[in-house]
Each structure stands twice: as C-alpha cells, then as structure tokens.
Short mmCIF file of C-alpha atoms in Angstrom, two decimals:
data_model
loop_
_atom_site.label_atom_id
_atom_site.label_comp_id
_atom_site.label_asym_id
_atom_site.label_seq_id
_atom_site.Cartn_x
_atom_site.Cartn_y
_atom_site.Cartn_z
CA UNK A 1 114.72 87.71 80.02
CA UNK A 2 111.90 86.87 82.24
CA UNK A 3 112.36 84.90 85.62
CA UNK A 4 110.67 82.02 85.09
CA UNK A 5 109.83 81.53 88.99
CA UNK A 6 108.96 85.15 89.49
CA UNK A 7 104.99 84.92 90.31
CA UNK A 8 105.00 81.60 88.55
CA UNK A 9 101.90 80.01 90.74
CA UNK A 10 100.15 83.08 89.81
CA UNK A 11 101.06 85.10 86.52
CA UNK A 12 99.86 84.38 82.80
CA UNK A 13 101.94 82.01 79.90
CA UNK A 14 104.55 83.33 78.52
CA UNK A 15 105.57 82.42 74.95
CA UNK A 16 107.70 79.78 75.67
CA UNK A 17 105.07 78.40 77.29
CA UNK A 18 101.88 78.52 74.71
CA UNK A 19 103.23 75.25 72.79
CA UNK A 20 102.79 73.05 75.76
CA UNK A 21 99.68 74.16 77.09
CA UNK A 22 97.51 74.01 74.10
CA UNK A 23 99.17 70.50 74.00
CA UNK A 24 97.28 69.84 77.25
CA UNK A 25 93.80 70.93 76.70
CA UNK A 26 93.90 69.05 73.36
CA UNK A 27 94.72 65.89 75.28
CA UNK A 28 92.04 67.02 77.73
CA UNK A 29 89.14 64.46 77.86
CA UNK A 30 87.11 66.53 79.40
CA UNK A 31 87.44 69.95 77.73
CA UNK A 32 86.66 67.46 74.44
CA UNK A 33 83.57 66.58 76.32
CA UNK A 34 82.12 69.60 77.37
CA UNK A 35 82.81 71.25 73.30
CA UNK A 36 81.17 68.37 72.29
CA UNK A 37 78.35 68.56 74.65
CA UNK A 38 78.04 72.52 74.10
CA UNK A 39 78.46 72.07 70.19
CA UNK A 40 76.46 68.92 69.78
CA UNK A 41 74.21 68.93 72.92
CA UNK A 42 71.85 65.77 70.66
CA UNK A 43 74.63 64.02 69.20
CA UNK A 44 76.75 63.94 72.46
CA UNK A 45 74.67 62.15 74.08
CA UNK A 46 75.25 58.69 72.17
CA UNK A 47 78.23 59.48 70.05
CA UNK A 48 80.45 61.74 72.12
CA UNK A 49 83.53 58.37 71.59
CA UNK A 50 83.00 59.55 67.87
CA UNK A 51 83.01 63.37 68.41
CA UNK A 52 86.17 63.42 70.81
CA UNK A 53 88.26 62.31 68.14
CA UNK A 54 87.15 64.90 65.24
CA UNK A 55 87.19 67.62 68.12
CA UNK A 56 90.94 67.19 68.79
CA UNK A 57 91.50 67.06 65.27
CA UNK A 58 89.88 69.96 64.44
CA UNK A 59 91.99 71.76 67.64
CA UNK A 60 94.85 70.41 66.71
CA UNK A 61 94.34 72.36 62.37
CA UNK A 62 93.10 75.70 64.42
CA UNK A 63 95.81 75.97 66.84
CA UNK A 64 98.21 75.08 64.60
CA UNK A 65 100.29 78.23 64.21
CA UNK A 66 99.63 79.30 67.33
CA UNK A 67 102.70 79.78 69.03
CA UNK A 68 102.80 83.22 70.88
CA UNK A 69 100.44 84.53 73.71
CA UNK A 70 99.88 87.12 70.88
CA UNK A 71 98.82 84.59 68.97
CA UNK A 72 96.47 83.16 71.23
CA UNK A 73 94.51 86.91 71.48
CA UNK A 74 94.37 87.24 67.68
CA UNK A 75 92.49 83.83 67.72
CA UNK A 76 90.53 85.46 70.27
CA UNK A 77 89.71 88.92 68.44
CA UNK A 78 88.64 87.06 65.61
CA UNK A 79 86.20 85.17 68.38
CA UNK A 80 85.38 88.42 69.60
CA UNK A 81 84.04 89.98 66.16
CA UNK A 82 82.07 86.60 65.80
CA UNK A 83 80.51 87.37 69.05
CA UNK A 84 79.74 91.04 69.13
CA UNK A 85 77.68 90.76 65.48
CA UNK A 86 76.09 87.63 66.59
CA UNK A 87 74.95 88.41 70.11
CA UNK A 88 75.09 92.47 70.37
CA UNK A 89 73.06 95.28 69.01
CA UNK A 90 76.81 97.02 69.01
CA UNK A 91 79.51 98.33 71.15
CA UNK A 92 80.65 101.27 72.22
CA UNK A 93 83.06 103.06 73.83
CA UNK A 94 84.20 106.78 75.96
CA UNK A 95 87.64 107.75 77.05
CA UNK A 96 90.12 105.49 75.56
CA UNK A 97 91.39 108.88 73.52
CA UNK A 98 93.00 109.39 77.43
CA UNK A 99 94.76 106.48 77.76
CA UNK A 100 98.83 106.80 76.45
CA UNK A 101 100.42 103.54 74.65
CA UNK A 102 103.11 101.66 76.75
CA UNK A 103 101.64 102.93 79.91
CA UNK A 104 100.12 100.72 82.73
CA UNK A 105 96.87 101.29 84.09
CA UNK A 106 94.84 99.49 86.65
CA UNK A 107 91.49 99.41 85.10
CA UNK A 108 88.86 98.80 88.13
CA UNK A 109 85.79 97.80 86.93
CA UNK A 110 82.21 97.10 87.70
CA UNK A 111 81.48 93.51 87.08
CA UNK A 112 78.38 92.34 85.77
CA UNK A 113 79.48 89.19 83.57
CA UNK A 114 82.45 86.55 83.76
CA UNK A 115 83.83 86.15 80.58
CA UNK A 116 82.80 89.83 78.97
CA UNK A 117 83.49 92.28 81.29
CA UNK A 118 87.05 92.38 80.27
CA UNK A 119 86.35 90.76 77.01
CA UNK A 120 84.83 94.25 76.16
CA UNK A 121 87.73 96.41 77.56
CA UNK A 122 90.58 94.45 75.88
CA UNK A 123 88.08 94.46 72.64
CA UNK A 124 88.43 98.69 72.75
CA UNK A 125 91.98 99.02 73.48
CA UNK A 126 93.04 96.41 70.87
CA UNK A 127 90.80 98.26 68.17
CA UNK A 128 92.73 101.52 68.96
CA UNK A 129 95.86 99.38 68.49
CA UNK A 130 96.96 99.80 72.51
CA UNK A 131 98.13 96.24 74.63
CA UNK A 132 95.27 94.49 76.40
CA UNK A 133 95.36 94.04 79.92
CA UNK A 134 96.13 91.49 82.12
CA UNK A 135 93.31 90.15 83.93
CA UNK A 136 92.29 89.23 87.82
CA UNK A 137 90.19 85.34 87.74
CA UNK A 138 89.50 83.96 90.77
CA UNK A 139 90.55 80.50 91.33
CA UNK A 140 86.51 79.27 92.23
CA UNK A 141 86.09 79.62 88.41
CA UNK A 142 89.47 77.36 87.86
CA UNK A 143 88.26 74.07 89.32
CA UNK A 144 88.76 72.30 86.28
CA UNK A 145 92.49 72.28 84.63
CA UNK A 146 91.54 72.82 81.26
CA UNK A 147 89.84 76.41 82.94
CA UNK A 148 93.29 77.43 84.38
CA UNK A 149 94.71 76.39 81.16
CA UNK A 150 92.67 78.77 78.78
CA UNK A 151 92.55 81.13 81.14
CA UNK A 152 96.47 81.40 81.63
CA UNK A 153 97.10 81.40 77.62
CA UNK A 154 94.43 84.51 77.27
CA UNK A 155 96.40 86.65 80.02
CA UNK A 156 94.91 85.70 83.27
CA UNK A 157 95.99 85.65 86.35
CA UNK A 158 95.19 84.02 89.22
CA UNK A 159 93.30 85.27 92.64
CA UNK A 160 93.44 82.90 95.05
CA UNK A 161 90.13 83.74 96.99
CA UNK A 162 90.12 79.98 98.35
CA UNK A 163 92.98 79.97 100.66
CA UNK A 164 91.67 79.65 103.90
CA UNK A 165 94.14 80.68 107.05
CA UNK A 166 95.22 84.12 108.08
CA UNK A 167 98.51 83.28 107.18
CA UNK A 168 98.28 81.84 103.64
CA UNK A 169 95.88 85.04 102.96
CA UNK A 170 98.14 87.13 104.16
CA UNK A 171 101.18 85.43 102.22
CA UNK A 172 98.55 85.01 98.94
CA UNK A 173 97.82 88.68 98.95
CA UNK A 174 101.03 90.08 99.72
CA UNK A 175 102.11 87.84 96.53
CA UNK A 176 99.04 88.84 94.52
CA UNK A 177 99.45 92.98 95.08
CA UNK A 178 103.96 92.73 94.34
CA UNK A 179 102.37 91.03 90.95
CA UNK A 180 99.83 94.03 90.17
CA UNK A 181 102.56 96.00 90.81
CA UNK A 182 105.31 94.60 88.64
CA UNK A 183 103.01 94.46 85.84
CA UNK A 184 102.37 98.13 86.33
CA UNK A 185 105.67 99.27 86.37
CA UNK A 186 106.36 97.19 83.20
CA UNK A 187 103.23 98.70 81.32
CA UNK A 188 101.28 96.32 81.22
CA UNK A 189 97.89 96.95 82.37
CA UNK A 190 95.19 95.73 84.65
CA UNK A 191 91.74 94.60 84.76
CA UNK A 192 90.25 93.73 88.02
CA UNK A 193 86.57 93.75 89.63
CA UNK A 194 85.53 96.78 92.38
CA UNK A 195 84.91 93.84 94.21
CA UNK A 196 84.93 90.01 94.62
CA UNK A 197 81.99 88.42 92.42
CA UNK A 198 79.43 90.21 90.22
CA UNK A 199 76.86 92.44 91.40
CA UNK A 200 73.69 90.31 91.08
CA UNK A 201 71.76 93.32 92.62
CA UNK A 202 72.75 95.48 89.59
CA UNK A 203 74.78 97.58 92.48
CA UNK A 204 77.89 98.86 91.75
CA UNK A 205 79.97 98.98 94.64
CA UNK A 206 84.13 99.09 95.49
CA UNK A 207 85.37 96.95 98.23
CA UNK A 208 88.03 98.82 100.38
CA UNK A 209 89.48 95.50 100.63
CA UNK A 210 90.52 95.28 97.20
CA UNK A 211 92.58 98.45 97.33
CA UNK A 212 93.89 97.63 100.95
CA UNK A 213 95.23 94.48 98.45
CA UNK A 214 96.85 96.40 96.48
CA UNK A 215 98.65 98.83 99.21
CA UNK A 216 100.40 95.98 100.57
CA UNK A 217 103.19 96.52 98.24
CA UNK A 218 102.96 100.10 99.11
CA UNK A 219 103.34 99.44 102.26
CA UNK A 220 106.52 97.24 102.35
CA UNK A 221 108.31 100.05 100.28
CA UNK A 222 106.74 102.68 103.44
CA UNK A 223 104.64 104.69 101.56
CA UNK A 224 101.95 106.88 102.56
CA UNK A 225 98.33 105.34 100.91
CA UNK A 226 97.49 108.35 98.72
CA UNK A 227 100.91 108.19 97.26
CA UNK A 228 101.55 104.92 96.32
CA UNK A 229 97.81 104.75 94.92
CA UNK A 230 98.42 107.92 92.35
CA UNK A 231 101.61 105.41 91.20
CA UNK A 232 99.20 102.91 90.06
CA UNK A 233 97.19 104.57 87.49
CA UNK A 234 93.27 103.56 88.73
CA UNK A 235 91.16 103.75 85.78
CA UNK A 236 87.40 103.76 86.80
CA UNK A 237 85.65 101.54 84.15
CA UNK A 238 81.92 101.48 83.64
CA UNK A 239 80.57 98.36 81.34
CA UNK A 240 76.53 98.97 80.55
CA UNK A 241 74.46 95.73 78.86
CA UNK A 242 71.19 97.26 77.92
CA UNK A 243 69.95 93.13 78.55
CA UNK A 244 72.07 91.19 80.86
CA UNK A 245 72.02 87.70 79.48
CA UNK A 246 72.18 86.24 83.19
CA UNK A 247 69.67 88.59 84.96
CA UNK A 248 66.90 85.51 85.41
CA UNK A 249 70.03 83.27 86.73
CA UNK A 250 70.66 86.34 89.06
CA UNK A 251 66.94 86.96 90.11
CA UNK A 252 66.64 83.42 90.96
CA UNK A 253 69.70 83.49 93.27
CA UNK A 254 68.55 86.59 94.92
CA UNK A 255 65.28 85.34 95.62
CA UNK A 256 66.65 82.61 97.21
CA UNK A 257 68.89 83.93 99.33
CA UNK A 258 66.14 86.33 100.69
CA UNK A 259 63.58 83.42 101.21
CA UNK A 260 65.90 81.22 102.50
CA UNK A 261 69.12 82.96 103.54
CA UNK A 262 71.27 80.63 101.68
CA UNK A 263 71.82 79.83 98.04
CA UNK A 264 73.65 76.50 96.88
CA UNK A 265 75.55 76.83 93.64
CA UNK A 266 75.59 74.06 91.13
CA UNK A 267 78.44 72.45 90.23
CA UNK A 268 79.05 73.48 86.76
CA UNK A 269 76.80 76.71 87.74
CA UNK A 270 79.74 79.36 87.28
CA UNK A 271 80.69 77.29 83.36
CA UNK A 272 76.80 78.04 82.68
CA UNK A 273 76.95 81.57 83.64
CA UNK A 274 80.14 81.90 81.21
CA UNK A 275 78.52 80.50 78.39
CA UNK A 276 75.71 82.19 79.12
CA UNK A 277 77.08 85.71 79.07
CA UNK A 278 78.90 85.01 75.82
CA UNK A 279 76.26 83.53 73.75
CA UNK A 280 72.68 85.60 75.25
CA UNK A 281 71.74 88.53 73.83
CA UNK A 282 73.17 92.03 74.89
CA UNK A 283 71.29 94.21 73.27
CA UNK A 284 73.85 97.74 73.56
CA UNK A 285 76.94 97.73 75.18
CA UNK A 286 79.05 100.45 76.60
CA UNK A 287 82.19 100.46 77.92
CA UNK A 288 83.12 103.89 79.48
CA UNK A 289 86.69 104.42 80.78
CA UNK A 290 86.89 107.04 83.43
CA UNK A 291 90.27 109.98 83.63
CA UNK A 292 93.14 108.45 86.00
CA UNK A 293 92.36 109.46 89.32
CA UNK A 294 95.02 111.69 90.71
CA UNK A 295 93.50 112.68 94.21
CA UNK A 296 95.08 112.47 97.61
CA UNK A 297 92.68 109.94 99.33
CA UNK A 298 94.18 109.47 102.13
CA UNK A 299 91.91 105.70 103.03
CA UNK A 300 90.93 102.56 101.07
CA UNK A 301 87.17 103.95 102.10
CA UNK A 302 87.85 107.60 100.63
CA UNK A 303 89.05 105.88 97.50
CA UNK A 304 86.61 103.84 96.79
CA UNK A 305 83.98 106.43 97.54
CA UNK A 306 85.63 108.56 94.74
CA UNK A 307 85.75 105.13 92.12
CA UNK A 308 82.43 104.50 92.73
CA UNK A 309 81.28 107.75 92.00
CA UNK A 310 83.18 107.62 88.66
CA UNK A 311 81.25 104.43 87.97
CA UNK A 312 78.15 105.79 88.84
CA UNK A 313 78.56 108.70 86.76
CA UNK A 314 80.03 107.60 83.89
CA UNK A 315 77.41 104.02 83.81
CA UNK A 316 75.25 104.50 80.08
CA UNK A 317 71.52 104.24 81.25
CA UNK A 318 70.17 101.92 78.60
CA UNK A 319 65.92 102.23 78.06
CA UNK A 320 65.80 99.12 80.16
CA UNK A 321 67.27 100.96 83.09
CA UNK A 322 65.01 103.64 82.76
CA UNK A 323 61.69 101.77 82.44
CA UNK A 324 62.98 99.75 85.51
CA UNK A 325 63.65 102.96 87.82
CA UNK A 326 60.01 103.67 86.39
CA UNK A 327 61.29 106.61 84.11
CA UNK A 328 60.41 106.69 79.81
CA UNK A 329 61.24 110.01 79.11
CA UNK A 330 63.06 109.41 75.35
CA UNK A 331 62.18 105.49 75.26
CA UNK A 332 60.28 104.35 72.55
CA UNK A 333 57.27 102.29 72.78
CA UNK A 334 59.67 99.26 70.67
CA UNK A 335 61.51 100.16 73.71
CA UNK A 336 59.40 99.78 76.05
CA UNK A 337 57.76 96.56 74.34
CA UNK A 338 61.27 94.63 74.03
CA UNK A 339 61.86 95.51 78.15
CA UNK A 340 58.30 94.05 79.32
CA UNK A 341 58.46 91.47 76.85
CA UNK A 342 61.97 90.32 78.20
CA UNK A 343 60.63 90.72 82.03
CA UNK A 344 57.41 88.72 80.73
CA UNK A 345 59.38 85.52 79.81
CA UNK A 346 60.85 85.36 83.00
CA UNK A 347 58.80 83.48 85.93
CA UNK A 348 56.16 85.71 88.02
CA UNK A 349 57.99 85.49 91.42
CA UNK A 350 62.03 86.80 89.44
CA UNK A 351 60.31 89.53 87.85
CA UNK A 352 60.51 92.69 90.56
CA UNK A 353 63.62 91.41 91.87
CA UNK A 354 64.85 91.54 88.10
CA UNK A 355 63.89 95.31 87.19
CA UNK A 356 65.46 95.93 90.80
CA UNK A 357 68.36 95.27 89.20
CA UNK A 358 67.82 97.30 85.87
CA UNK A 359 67.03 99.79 88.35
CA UNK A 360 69.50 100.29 90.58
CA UNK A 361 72.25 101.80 88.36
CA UNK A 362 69.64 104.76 88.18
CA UNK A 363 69.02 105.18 91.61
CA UNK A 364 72.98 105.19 92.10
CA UNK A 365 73.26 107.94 89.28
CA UNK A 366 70.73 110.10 91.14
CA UNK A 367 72.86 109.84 94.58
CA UNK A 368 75.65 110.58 92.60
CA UNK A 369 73.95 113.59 91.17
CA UNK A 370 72.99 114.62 94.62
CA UNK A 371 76.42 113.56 96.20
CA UNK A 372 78.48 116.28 93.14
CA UNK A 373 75.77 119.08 93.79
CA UNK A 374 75.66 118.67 97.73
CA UNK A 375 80.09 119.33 96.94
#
C-alpha cells in the first residue's frame, strides 16, 4: 500500500487517482478551449460555444477505459507512434541493451525540447518492454491546472523552481531529492535535465547544483558524496534532433538577450514551445544512453565534468551539425541543400546565432576528444 501523503504535493497519480483527474480536465473550460483553438484554429474563432461541447464528448468516448496510470501511457504510446511517423525521419537508439529490468536509474539528460526529450527515452525503454521513468517538470510550465493535471497522470513530477526564500528552497529541495531517492530504491527510474531549462545555445552543460540536489538525502543519512552518488545509478543520456523544431524561437531569444540583456517571455510562450516541439519536423533522432557511472567523484563539479563528457561523447552529429561547425566531410549535397534551405527561411539577423547552435555540439565533441587524449 502506498502512503497517500508521502510526497503528495510533489509525486505523480497513482491509480486510484486517474478516474478523478481525467474527470477534471474534461470539465476544464479552458483545456476545451485551447484543443479547440489548436485543432480548429478558423472555426474557434466564432464557434468555439459549439466545439466545447463535441470536444468533451469526444474526451469523455477516448478516455473511457482509462482507468490506470498504465493506461494513461498506452494512450500515450499510441500518440507517440502517431508522432514519430508524422513528424520524424526515424528514431534511434544506443545502450538500452545495458540497462537491467526492475532496476532504477537516474537518467540525466541534455535538454533540448519540453515535451520530447523524455518523450523519446520512455519511447525506447517501453519498446524493449522495460518501465518508463518518472519525470522532473518544473512548476513555470504548470501555471495552468489542466498542465499539472496531464502532466501528473503521464508520470510527472513536480520541481518547484518558483519558491522564493532560502528556507522554502531549502525545505522544497530537501523534499524533492528524499523523492528521487525513494523512487530509486523502488525501481523506478528517473528522467531529469543536466540543468534547469533547455540549452538554447545548443550547449550541453551539467549544473553542480542539480547533483548537490540530489546529495541532500545523502547527506542526512551521512554519507560521503562519491558514495551515495554510485547508489543512484546516473545514466548519462544524449538526445540528437538533426532539425530542432524551436531553433528560430531560440535564435530569437538569444539575440535578444545579447542586444538587449533581457528577454520577456510571452505568456503562453512555454505552451507554444511544447506544441511546437511535438508537431515541427525532426528530421533524425537519436537517443544515446551512456554505461552507469561508477567513479569515485569526490564533488558535484568532478561529477558533472565526467556527465558532461559522456554527453559530449556519446551526442550523434547529424549533417546539420557538421555543416554548422563548417565541416561536410560525408554530407551529401541533399544534405547540405535541406540545412541552408532550413537556415534560409529563417530571418537574416537569427541565422549565425542559429548554426551557432547546430554548431556547438561539435565544438564540445572536439574538447572532449582533446580532454580523453590529454588523460
């Protein structure tokens, strides 16, 4: 039996719970809304009273026999296939043959898109007939109930990145790092970001804070760092897009920030980039899942050093990355044409700051290269 208090705030649905949370978000006027804005973006416009209706109606036939958190990620596989041959030139995958059934790992990942990043990793280890992971959101992308909702059912849980305080960070952390940990030592696994937000900049990059986060538990049973880390399983994970559906969102941000020094989002910006990522093209994907690490490092800085350079190494260098970093040796000149054409739609001022970011996961394999040979 589970304790239903244990991490309550924070943790995903459990079973008992599905029922009355699909419930909600069918009575949710504004999750009607927004499918029938997405769906019907003409129609919407005059005869959303009409659509609301035949939405929930339609919900309500779906979700029918959906009773189980299991049977929430079937309905979501099923998505998933939908999505991959619509909006991918295919998918695939090194190193799950490592990973044992029933164990947990904590799969740390580089982040490049919301919704997909872990889409793509639960997508491999449910084809090989392993349990998907559980997975880090932070609450900035759960301003709207209906988000927290969905987002609960499909195994999320929640980061709360906007407490503000030393004490409530302290108290939300401490919380957040006793829940990795549980779920660890009852197999489940983990998916969580290298660091907070995606790297717009194409650089893939641990934050030591993140694994002084997950220490804290560690640390209240007094254990040394290097030991209590090799008890959590870290996984390096590498996700490659050959086209990053969001890179002229991300170029525009960038060059923003750099003119300006600021950048305000939007208010339904972070819903956009969601969409965004699951419906725009991807071209190739590949989702490369590094050996356990078993070292003794000794600091949060050591260890992220030694993730990083997993990610680095193990990152698939699509022809766009190439052509970026200004290299074509073994791209073809369809290649070639499909990068420029994709950098040509784009407006003149994003363009260098976009193949920048196609870029950089080359530059970071050659100091990788450089960092295993200097060893």
């Amino acid at each position: 039996m589970h304790d239903p208090d244990l991490f309550a705030e924070i943790r995903p649905y459990h079973d008992d719970e599905v029922p009355a949370a699909l419930a909600r978000l069918i009575a949710d006027d504004e999750l009607l809304a927004a499918i029938a804005h997405f769906r019907y973006p003409l129609l919407s416009r005059w005869f959303g009273w009409l659509l609301k209706p035949l939405i929930r109606l339609a919900m309500q036939r779906r979700w029918a026999n959906v009773k189980t958190v299991r049977d929430v990620q079937m309905e979501v596989a099923h998505f998933m296939e939908q999505m991959i041959a619509g909006t991918t030139d295919g998918v695939t995958y090194s190193g799950l043959e490592q990973l044992e059934s029933g164990k947990g790992y904590l799969f740390i990942s580089n982040h490049r898109d919301i919704a997909m990043d872990p889409a793509f990793v639960n997508w491999g280890l449910y084809k090989c007939g392993l349990e998907t992971v559980r997975i880090a959101i932070g609450d900035n992308l759960l301003r709207k109930p209906c988000a927290t909702e969905l987002m609960r059912l499909n195994k999320s849980f929640i980061v709360k990145r906007s407490v503000k305080g030393p004490r409530e960070m302290m108290k939300a952390f401490t919380e957040l790092s006793a829940y990795i940990a549980h779920s660890l030592a009852d197999g489940h696994s983990i998916w969580i970001a290298q660091k907070e937000g995606r790297a717009k900049d194409g650089d893939d990059k641990t934050d030591p804070a993140i694994l002084k986060m997950f220490y804290m538990a560690g640390k209240q049973q007094k254990l040394p760092f290097a030991t209590y880390m090799q008890q959590l399983n870290i996984v390096p994970v590498a996700i490659s897009y050959e086209f990053d559906p969001g890179d002229e969102a991300k170029a525009r941000e960038l060059v923003e920030r750099a003119q300006s020094g600021s950048y305000e989002k939007g208010e339904f910006e972070d819903i956009d980039s969601i969409v965004a990522g699951i419906v725009g093209h991807k071209g190739r994907v590949h989702v490369s899942l590094g050996k356990p690490l078993t070292g003794d490092y000794d600091t949060p800085e050591a260890l992220a050093a030694a993730i990083d350079l997993a990610i680095h190494g193990q990152y698939r260098l699509f022809p766009s990355n190439l052509l970026a970093a200004g290299q074509s040796d073994g791209v073809s000149p369809e290649e070639r044409q499909r990068f420029e054409a994709r950098l040509q739609a784009m407006p003149a001022e994003l363009r260098a700051t976009a193949r920048a970011m196609y870029a950089k996961p080359v530059e970071n394999r050659a100091e990788c290269v450089a960092e295993m040979v200097d060893a």
